[in-house]
PDB file of C-alpha atoms in Angstrom:
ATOM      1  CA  UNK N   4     -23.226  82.423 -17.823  1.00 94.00           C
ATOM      2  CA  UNK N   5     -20.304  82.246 -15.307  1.00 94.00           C
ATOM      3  CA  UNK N   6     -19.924  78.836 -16.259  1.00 96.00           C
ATOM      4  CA  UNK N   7     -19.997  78.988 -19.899  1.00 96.00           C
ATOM      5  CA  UNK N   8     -17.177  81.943 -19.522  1.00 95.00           C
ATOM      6  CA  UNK N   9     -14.949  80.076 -17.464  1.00 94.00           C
ATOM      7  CA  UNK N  10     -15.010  77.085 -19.803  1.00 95.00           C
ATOM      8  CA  UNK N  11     -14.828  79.445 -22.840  1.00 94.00           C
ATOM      9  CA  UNK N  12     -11.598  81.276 -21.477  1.00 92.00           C
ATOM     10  CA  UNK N  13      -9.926  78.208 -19.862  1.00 93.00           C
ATOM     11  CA  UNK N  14     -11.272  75.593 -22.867  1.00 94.00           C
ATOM     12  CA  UNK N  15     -11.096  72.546 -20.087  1.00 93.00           C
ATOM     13  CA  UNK N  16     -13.415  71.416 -17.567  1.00 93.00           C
ATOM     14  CA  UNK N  17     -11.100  70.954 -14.688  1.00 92.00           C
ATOM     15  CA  UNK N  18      -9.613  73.723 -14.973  1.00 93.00           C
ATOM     16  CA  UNK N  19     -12.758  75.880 -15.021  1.00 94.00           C
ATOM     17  CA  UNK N  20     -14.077  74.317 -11.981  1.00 93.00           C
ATOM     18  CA  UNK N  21     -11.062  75.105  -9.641  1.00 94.00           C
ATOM     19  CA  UNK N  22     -11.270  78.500 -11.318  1.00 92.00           C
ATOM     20  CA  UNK N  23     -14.792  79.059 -10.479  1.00 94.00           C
ATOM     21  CA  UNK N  24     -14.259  76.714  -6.554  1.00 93.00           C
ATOM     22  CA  UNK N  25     -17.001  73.468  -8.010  1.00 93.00           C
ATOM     23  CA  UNK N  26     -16.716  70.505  -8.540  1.00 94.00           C
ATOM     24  CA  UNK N  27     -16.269  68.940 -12.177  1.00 93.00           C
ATOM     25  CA  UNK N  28     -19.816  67.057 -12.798  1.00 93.00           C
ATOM     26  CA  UNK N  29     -22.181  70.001 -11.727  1.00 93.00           C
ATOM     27  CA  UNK N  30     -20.021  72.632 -14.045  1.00 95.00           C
ATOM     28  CA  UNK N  31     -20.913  69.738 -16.803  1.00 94.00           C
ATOM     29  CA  UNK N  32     -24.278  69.685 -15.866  1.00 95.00           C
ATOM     30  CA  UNK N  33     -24.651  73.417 -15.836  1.00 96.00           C
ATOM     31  CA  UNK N  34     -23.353  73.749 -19.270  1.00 96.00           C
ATOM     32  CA  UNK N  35     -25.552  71.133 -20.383  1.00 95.00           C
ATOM     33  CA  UNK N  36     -28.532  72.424 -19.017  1.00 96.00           C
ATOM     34  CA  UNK N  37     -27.774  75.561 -21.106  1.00 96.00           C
ATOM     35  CA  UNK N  38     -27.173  74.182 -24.145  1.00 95.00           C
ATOM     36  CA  UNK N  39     -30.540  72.625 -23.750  1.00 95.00           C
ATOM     37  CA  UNK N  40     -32.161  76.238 -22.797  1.00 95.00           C
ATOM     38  CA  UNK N  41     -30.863  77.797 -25.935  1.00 95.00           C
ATOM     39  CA  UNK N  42     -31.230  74.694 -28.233  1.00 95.00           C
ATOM     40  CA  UNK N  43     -27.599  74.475 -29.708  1.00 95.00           C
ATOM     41  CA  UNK N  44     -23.962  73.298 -28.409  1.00 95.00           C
ATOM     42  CA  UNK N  45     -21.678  75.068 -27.051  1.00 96.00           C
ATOM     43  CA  UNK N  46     -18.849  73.030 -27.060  1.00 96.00           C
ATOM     44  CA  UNK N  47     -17.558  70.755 -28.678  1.00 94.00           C
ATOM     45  CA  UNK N  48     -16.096  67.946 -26.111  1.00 91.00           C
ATOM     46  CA  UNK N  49     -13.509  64.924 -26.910  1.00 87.00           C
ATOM     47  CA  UNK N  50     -11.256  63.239 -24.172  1.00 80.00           C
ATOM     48  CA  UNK N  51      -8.407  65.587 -25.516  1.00 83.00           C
ATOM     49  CA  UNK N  52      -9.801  68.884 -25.760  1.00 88.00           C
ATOM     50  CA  UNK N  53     -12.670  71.131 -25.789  1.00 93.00           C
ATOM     51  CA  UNK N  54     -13.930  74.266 -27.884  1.00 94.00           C
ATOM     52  CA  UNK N  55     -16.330  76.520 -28.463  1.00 95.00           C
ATOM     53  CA  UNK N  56     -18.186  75.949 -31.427  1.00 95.00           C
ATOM     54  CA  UNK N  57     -20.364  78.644 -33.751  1.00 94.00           C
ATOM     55  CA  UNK N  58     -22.921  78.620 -31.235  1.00 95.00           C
ATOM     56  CA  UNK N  59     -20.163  79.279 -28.640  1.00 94.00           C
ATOM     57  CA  UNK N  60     -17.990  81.847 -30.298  1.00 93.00           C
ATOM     58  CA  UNK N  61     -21.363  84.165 -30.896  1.00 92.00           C
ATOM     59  CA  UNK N  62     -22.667  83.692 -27.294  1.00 94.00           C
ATOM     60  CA  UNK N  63     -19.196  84.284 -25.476  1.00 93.00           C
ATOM     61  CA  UNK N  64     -19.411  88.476 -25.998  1.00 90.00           C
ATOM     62  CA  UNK N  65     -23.564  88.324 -25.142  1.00 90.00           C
ATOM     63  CA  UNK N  66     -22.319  86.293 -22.116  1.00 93.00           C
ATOM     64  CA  UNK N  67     -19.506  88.715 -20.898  1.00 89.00           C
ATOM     65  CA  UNK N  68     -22.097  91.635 -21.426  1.00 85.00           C
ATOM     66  CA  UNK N  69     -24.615  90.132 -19.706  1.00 89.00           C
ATOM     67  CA  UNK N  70     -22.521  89.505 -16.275  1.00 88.00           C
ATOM     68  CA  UNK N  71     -20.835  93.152 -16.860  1.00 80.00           C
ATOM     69  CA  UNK N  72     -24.314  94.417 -16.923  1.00 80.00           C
ATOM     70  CA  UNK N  73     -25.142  92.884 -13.988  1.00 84.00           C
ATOM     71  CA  UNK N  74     -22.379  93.834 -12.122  1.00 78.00           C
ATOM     72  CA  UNK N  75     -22.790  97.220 -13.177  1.00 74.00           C
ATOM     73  CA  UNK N  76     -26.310  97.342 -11.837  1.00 77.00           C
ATOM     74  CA  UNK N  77     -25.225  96.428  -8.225  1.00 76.00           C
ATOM     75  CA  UNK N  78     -22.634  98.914  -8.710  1.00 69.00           C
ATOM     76  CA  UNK N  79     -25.403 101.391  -9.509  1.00 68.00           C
ATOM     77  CA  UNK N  80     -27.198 101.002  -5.737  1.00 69.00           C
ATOM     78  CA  UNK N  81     -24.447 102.182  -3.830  1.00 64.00           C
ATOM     79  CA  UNK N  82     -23.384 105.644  -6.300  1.00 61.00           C
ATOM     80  CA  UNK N  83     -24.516 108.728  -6.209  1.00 63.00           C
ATOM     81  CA  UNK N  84     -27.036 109.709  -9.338  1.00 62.00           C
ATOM     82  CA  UNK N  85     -25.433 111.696 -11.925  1.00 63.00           C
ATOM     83  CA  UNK N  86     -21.630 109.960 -11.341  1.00 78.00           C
ATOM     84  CA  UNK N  87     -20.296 107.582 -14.280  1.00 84.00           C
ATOM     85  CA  UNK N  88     -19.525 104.244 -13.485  1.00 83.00           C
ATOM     86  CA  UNK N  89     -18.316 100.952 -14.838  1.00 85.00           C
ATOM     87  CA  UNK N  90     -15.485  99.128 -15.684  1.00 89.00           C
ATOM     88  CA  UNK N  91     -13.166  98.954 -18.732  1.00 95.00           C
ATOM     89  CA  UNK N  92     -10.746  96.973 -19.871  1.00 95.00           C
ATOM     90  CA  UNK N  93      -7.578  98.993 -22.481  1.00 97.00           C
ATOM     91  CA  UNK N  94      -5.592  97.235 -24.484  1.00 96.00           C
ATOM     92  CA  UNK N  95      -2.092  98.555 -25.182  1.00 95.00           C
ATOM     93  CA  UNK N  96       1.246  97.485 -27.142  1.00 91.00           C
ATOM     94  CA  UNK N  97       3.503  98.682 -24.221  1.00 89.00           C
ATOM     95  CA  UNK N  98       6.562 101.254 -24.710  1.00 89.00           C
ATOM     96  CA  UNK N  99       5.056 102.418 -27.917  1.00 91.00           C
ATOM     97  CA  UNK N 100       1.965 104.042 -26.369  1.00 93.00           C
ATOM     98  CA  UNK N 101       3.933 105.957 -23.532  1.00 92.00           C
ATOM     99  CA  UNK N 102       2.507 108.919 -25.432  1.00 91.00           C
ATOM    100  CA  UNK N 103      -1.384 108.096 -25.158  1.00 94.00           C
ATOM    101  CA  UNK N 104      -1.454 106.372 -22.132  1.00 95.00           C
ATOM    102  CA  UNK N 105      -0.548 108.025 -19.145  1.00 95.00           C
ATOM    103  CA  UNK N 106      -2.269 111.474 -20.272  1.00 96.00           C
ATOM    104  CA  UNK N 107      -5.637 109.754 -20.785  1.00 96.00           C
ATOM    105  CA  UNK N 108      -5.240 107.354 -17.401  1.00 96.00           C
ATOM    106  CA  UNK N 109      -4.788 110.256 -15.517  1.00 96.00           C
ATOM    107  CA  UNK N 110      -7.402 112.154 -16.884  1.00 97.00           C
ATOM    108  CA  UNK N 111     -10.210 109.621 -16.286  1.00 97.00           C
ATOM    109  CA  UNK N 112      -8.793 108.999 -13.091  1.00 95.00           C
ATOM    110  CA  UNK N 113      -9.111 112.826 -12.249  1.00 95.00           C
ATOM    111  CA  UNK N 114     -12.712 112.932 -13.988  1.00 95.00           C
ATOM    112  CA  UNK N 115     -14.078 110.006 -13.514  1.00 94.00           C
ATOM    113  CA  UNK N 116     -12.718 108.324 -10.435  1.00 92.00           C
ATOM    114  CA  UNK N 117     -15.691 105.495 -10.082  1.00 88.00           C
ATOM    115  CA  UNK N 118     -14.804 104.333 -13.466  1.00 92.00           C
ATOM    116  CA  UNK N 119     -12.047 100.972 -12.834  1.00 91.00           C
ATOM    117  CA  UNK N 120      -9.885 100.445 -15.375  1.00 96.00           C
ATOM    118  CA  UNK N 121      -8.077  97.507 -16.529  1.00 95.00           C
ATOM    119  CA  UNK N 122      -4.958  97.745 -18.735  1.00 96.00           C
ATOM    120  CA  UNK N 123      -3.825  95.160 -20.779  1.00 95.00           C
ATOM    121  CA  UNK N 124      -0.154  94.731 -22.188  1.00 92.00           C
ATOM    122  CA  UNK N 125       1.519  93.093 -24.996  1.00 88.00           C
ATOM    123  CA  UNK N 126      -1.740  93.623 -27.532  1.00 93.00           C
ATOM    124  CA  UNK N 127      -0.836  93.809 -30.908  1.00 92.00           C
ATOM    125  CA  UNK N 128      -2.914  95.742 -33.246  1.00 93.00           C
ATOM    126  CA  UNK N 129      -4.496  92.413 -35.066  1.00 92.00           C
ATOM    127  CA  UNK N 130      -5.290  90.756 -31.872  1.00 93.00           C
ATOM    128  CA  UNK N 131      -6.605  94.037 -30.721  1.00 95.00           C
ATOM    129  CA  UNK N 132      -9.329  93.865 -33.197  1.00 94.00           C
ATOM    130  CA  UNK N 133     -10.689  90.207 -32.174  1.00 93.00           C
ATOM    131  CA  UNK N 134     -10.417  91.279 -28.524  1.00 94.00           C
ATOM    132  CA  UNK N 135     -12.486  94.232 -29.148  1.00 95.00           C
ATOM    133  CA  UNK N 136     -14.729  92.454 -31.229  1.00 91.00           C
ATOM    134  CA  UNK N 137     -15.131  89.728 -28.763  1.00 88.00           C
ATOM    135  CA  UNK N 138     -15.852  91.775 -25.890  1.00 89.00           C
ATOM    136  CA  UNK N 139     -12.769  91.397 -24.298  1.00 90.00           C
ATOM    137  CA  UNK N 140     -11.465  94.455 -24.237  1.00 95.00           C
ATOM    138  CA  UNK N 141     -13.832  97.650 -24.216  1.00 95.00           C
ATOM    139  CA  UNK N 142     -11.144  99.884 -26.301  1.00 97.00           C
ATOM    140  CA  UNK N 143      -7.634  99.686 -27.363  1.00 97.00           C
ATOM    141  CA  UNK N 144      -4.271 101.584 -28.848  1.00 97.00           C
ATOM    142  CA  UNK N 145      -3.899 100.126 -31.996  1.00 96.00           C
ATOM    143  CA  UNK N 146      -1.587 101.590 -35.470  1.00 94.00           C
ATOM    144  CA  UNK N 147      -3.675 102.824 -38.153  1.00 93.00           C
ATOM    145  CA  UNK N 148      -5.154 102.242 -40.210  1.00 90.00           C
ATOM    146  CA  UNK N 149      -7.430  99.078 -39.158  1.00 90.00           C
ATOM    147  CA  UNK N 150      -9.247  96.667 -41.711  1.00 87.00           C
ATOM    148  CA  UNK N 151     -12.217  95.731 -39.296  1.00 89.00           C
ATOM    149  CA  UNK N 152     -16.382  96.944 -40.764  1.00 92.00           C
ATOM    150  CA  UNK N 153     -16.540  95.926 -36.923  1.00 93.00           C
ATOM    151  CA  UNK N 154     -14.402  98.495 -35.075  1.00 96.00           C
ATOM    152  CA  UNK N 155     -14.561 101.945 -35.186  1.00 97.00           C
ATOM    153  CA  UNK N 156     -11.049 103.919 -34.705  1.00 97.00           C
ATOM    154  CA  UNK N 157      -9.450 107.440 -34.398  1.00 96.00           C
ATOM    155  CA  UNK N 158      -5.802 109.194 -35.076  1.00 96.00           C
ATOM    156  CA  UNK N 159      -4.283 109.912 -31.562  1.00 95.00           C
ATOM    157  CA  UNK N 160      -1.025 111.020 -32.806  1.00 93.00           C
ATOM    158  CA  UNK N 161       1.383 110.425 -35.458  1.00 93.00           C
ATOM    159  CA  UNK N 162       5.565 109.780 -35.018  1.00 94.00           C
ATOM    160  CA  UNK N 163       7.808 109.911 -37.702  1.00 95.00           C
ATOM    161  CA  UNK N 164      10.359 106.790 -38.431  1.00 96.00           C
ATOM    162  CA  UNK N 165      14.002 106.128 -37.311  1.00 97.00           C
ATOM    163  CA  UNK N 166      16.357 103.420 -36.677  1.00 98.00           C
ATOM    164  CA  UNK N 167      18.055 102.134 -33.708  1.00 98.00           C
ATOM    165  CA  UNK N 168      21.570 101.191 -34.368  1.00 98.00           C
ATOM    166  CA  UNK N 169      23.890  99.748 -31.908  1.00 98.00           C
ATOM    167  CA  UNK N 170      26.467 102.020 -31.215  1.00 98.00           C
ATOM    168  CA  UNK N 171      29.120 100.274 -32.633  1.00 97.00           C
ATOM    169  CA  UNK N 172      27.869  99.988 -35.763  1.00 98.00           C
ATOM    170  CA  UNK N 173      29.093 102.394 -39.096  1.00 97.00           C
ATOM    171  CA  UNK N 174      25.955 104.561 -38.915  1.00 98.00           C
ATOM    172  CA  UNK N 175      25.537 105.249 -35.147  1.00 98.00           C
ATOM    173  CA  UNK N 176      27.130 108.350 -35.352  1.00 97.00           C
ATOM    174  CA  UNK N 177      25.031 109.487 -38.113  1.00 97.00           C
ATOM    175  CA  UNK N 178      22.511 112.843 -37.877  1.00 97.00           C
ATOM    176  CA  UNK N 179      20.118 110.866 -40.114  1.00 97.00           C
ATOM    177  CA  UNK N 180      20.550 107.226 -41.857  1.00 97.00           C
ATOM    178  CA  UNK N 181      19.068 106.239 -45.376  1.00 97.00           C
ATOM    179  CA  UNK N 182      16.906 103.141 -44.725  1.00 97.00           C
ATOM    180  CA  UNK N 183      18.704 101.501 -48.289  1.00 97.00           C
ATOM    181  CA  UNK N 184      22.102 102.238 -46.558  1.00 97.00           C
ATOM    182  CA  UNK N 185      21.051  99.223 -44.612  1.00 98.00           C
ATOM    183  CA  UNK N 186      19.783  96.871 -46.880  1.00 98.00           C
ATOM    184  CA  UNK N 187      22.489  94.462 -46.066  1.00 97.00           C
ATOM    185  CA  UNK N 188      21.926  94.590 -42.026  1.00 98.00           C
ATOM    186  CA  UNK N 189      20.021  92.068 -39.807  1.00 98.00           C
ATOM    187  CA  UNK N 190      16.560  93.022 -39.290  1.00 98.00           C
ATOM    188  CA  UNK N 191      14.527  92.749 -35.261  1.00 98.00           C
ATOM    189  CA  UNK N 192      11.060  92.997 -35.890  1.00 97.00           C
ATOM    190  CA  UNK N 193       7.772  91.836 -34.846  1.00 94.00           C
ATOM    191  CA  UNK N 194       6.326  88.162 -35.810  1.00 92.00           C
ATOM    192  CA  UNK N 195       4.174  88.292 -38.930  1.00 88.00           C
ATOM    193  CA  UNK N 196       1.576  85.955 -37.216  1.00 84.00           C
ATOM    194  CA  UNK N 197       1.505  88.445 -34.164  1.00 82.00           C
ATOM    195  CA  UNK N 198      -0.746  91.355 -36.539  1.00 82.00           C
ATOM    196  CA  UNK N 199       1.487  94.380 -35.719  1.00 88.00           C
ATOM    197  CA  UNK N 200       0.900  97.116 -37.482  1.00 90.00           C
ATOM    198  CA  UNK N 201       4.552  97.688 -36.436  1.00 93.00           C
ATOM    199  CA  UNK N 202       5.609  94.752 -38.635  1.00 94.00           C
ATOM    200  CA  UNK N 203       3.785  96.268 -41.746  1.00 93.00           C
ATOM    201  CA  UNK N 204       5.181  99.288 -41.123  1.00 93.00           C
ATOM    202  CA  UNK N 205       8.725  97.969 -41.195  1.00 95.00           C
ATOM    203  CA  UNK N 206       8.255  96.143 -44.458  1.00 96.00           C
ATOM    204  CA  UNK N 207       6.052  99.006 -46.250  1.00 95.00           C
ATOM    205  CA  UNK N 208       9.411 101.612 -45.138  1.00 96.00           C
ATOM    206  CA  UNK N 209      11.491  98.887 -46.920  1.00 97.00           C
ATOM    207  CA  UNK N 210      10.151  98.568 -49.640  1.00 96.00           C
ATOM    208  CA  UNK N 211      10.027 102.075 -50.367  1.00 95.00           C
ATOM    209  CA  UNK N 212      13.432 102.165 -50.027  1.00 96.00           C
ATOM    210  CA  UNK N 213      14.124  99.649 -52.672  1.00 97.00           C
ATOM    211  CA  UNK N 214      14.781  96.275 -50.620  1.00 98.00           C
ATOM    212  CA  UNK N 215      13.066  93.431 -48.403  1.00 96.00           C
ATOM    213  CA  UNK N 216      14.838  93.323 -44.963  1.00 97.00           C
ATOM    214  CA  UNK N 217      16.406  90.106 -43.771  1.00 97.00           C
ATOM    215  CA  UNK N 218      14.641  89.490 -40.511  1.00 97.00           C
ATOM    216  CA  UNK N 219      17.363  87.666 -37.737  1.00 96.00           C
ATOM    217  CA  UNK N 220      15.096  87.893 -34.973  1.00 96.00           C
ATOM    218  CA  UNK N 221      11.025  88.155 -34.336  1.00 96.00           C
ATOM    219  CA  UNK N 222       9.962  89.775 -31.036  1.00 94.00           C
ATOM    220  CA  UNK N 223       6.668  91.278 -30.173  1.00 90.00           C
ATOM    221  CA  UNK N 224       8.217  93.854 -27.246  1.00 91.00           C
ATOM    222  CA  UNK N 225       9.305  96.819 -28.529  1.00 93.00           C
ATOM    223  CA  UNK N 226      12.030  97.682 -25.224  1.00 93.00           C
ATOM    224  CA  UNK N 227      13.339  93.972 -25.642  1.00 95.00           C
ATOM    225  CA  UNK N 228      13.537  94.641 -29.599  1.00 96.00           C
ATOM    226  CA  UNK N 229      16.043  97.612 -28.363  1.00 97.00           C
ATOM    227  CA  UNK N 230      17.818  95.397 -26.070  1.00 97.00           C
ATOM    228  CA  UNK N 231      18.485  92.846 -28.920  1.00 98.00           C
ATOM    229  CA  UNK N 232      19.702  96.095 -30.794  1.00 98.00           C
ATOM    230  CA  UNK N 233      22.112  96.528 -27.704  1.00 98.00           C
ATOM    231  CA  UNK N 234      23.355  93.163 -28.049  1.00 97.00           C
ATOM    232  CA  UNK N 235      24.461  93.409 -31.077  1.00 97.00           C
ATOM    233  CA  UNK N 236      21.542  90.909 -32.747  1.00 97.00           C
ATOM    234  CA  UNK N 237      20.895  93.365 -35.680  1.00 98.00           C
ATOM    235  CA  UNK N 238      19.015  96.877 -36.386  1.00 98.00           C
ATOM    236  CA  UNK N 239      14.950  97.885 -36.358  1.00 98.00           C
ATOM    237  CA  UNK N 240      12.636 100.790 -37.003  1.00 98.00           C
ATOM    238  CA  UNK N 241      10.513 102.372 -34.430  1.00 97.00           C
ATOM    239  CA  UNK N 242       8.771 105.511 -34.477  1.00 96.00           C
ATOM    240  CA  UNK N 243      10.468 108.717 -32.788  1.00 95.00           C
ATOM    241  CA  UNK N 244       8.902 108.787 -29.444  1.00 93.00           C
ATOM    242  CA  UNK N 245      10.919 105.932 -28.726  1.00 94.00           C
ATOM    243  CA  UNK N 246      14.341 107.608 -28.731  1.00 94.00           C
ATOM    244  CA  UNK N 247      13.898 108.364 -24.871  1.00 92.00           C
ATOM    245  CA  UNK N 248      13.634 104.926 -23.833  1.00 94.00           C
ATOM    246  CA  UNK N 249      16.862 103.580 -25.736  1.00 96.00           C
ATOM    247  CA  UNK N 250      19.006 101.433 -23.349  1.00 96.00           C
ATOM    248  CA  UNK N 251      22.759 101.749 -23.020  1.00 97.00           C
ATOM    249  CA  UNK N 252      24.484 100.362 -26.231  1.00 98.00           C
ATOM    250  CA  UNK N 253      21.851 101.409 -28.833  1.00 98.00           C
ATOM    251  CA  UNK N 254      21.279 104.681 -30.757  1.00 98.00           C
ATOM    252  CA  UNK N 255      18.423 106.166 -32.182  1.00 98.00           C
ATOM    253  CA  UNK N 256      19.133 107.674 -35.504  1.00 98.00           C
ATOM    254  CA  UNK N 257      16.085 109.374 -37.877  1.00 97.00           C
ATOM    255  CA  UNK N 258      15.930 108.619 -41.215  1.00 97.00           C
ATOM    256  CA  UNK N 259      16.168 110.938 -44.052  1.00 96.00           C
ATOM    257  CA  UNK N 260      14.590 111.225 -47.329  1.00 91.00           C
ATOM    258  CA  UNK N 261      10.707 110.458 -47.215  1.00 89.00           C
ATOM    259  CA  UNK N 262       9.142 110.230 -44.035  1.00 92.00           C
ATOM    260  CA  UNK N 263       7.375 107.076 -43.110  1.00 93.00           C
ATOM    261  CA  UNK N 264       5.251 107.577 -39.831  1.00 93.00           C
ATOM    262  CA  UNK N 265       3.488 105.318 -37.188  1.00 93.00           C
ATOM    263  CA  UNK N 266      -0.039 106.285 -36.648  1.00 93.00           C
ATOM    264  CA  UNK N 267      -1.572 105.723 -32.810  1.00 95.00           C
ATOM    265  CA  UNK N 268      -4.793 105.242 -33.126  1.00 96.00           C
ATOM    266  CA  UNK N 269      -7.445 104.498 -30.545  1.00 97.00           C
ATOM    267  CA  UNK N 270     -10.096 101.113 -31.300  1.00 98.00           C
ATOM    268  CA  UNK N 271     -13.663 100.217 -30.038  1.00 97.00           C
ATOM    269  CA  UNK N 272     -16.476  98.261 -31.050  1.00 96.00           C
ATOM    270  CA  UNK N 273     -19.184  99.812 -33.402  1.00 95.00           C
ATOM    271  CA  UNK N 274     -21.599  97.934 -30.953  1.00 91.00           C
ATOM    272  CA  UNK N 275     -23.239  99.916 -28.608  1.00 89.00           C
ATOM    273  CA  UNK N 276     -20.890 100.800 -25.310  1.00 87.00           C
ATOM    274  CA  UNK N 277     -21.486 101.460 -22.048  1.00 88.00           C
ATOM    275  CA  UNK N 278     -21.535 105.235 -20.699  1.00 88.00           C
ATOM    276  CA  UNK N 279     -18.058 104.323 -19.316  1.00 92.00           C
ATOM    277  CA  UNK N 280     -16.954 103.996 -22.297  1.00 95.00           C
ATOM    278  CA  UNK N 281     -18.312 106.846 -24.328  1.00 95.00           C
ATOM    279  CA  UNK N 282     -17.172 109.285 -21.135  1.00 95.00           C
ATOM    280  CA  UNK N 283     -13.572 107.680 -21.598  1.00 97.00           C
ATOM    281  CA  UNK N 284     -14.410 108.426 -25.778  1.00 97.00           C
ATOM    282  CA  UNK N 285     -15.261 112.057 -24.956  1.00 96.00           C
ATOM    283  CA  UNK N 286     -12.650 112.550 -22.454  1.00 97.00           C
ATOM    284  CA  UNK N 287      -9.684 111.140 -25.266  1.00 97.00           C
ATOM    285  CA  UNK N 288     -10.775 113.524 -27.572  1.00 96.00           C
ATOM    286  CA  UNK N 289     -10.568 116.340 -25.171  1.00 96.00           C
ATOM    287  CA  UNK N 290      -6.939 115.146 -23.670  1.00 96.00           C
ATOM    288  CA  UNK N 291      -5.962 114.393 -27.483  1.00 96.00           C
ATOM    289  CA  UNK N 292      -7.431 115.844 -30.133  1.00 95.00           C
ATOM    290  CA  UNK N 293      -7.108 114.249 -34.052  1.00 94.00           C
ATOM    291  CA  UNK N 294      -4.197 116.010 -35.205  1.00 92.00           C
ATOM    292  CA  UNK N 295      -3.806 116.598 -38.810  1.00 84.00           C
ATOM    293  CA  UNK N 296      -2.128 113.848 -40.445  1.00 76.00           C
ATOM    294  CA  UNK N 297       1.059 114.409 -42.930  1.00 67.00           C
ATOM    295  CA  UNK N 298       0.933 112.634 -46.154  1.00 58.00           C
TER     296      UNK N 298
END
């Protein structure tokens, strides 16, 4: 199982044997010898590349599972009874979830100290949702709503819309900006092929407003989005909570009229968790509850 994950993550031979310190032929061999245990291929192999086939794809989560499982169960000879343990691994956007994260990593730290956690930056909502599906990630902060029978998710908090301006532009000195007022303006936002519910977001609030934006510049960080605001590259949208964090030769300014919002949401797996996870579950609704969403 070691050996089918290594090739799975690193989809080349060599480069799975130096990860795992073997040689080339018996990592081929092992693989082989479990493809012929479970009666289907794994991979499929050319002189160019390698991937996972079906097979592959729907024994790569069982595999992870299997080895976490294991781990866990050595784990479990050297702690007390009655303590929760494990590991998981939280997937997060970055800036955006400055609200969600901290409170709920200290908490479990405080509560459950023999749980290890592993966070995970720069994961947009989409790839989020095949990371959680995959097994790769145990839970994740992802915008709301998701469009996954697969993943089960809940309302963390809710932040109204604004722009950031630079501060030379006409606006910047504004209490509040109408989002058509800058119909005409350069839009930074996230790639479409990166799944950001940020993105949608963005072109949902535009449309409202009566016009598509012209996009100048596609980044997936949300601080470097504000530093291309700085620069002088154009103007984006990002939710309130963000206002705190812009750097020198940006503005945030909210918008007025109807509210458009950005709703944090936490993800998981419908499949069954470990108890690490469903303490880290209870302990997020504790540290923050679902608060009541405005239409």
């Amino acid at each position: 199982m070691e050996a089918f994950i290594a090739v799975a993550e690193e989809l080349h031979f060599g480069n799975a044997a130096v990860k795992l310190r073997m040689a080339q032929s018996p990592l081929s061999q092992t693989i082989r010898k479990l493809e012929r245990s479970l009666g289907a291929e794994l991979f499929v192999r050319s002189t160019r590349s390698v991937e996972l086939t079906t097979a592959g794809h729907a024994l790569l989560p069982h595999a992870r599972e299997v080895l976490e499982q294991l781990r866990i169960a050595a784990q479990a000879v050297k702690v007390p009874e009655g303590r929760v343990y494990g590991t998981l691994a939280l997937g997060f956007t970055g800036v955006l979830n400055h609200l969600s994260l901290p409170p709920l990593t200290r908490a479990l730290r405080k509560t459950y100290p023999d749980i290890e956690l592993t966070l995970v930056g720069r994961v947009m909502t989409q790839d989020a949702m095949h990371q959680l599906d995959s097994g790769v990630l145990d839970l994740a902060f992802v915008g709301l709503p998701v469009d996954s029978t697969r993943i089960n998710a809940r309302l963390l908090a809710q932040e109204a819309f604004g722009v950031v301006l630079p501060t030379e532009h006409p606006l910047a000195s504004k209490s509040a900006v109408d989002l058509a007022d800058l119909a005409d303006d350069p839009f930074i936002t996230p790639p479409l092929a990166a799944g950001s519910a940020l993105y949608e977001s963005t072109m949902r609030a535009c449309a409202d407003a009566g016009f598509y934006p012209h996009v100048a510049q596609e980044i997936t960080d949300p601080y470097m989005t504000m530093m291309l605001v700085a620069a002088g590259i154009g103007v984006t949208l990002l939710p309130e909570g963000i206002a705190a964090f812009v750097p020198p030769g940006a503005v945030y300014v909210p918008l007025s009229g109807k509210p458009h919002f950005m709703n944090h949401g936490l993800a998981w797996s419908v499949r069954p968790g470990s108890l690490a996870r469903e303490a880290f579950l209870e302990l997020s609704e504790t540290v923050l509850p679902t608060p009541k969403i405005t239409m």
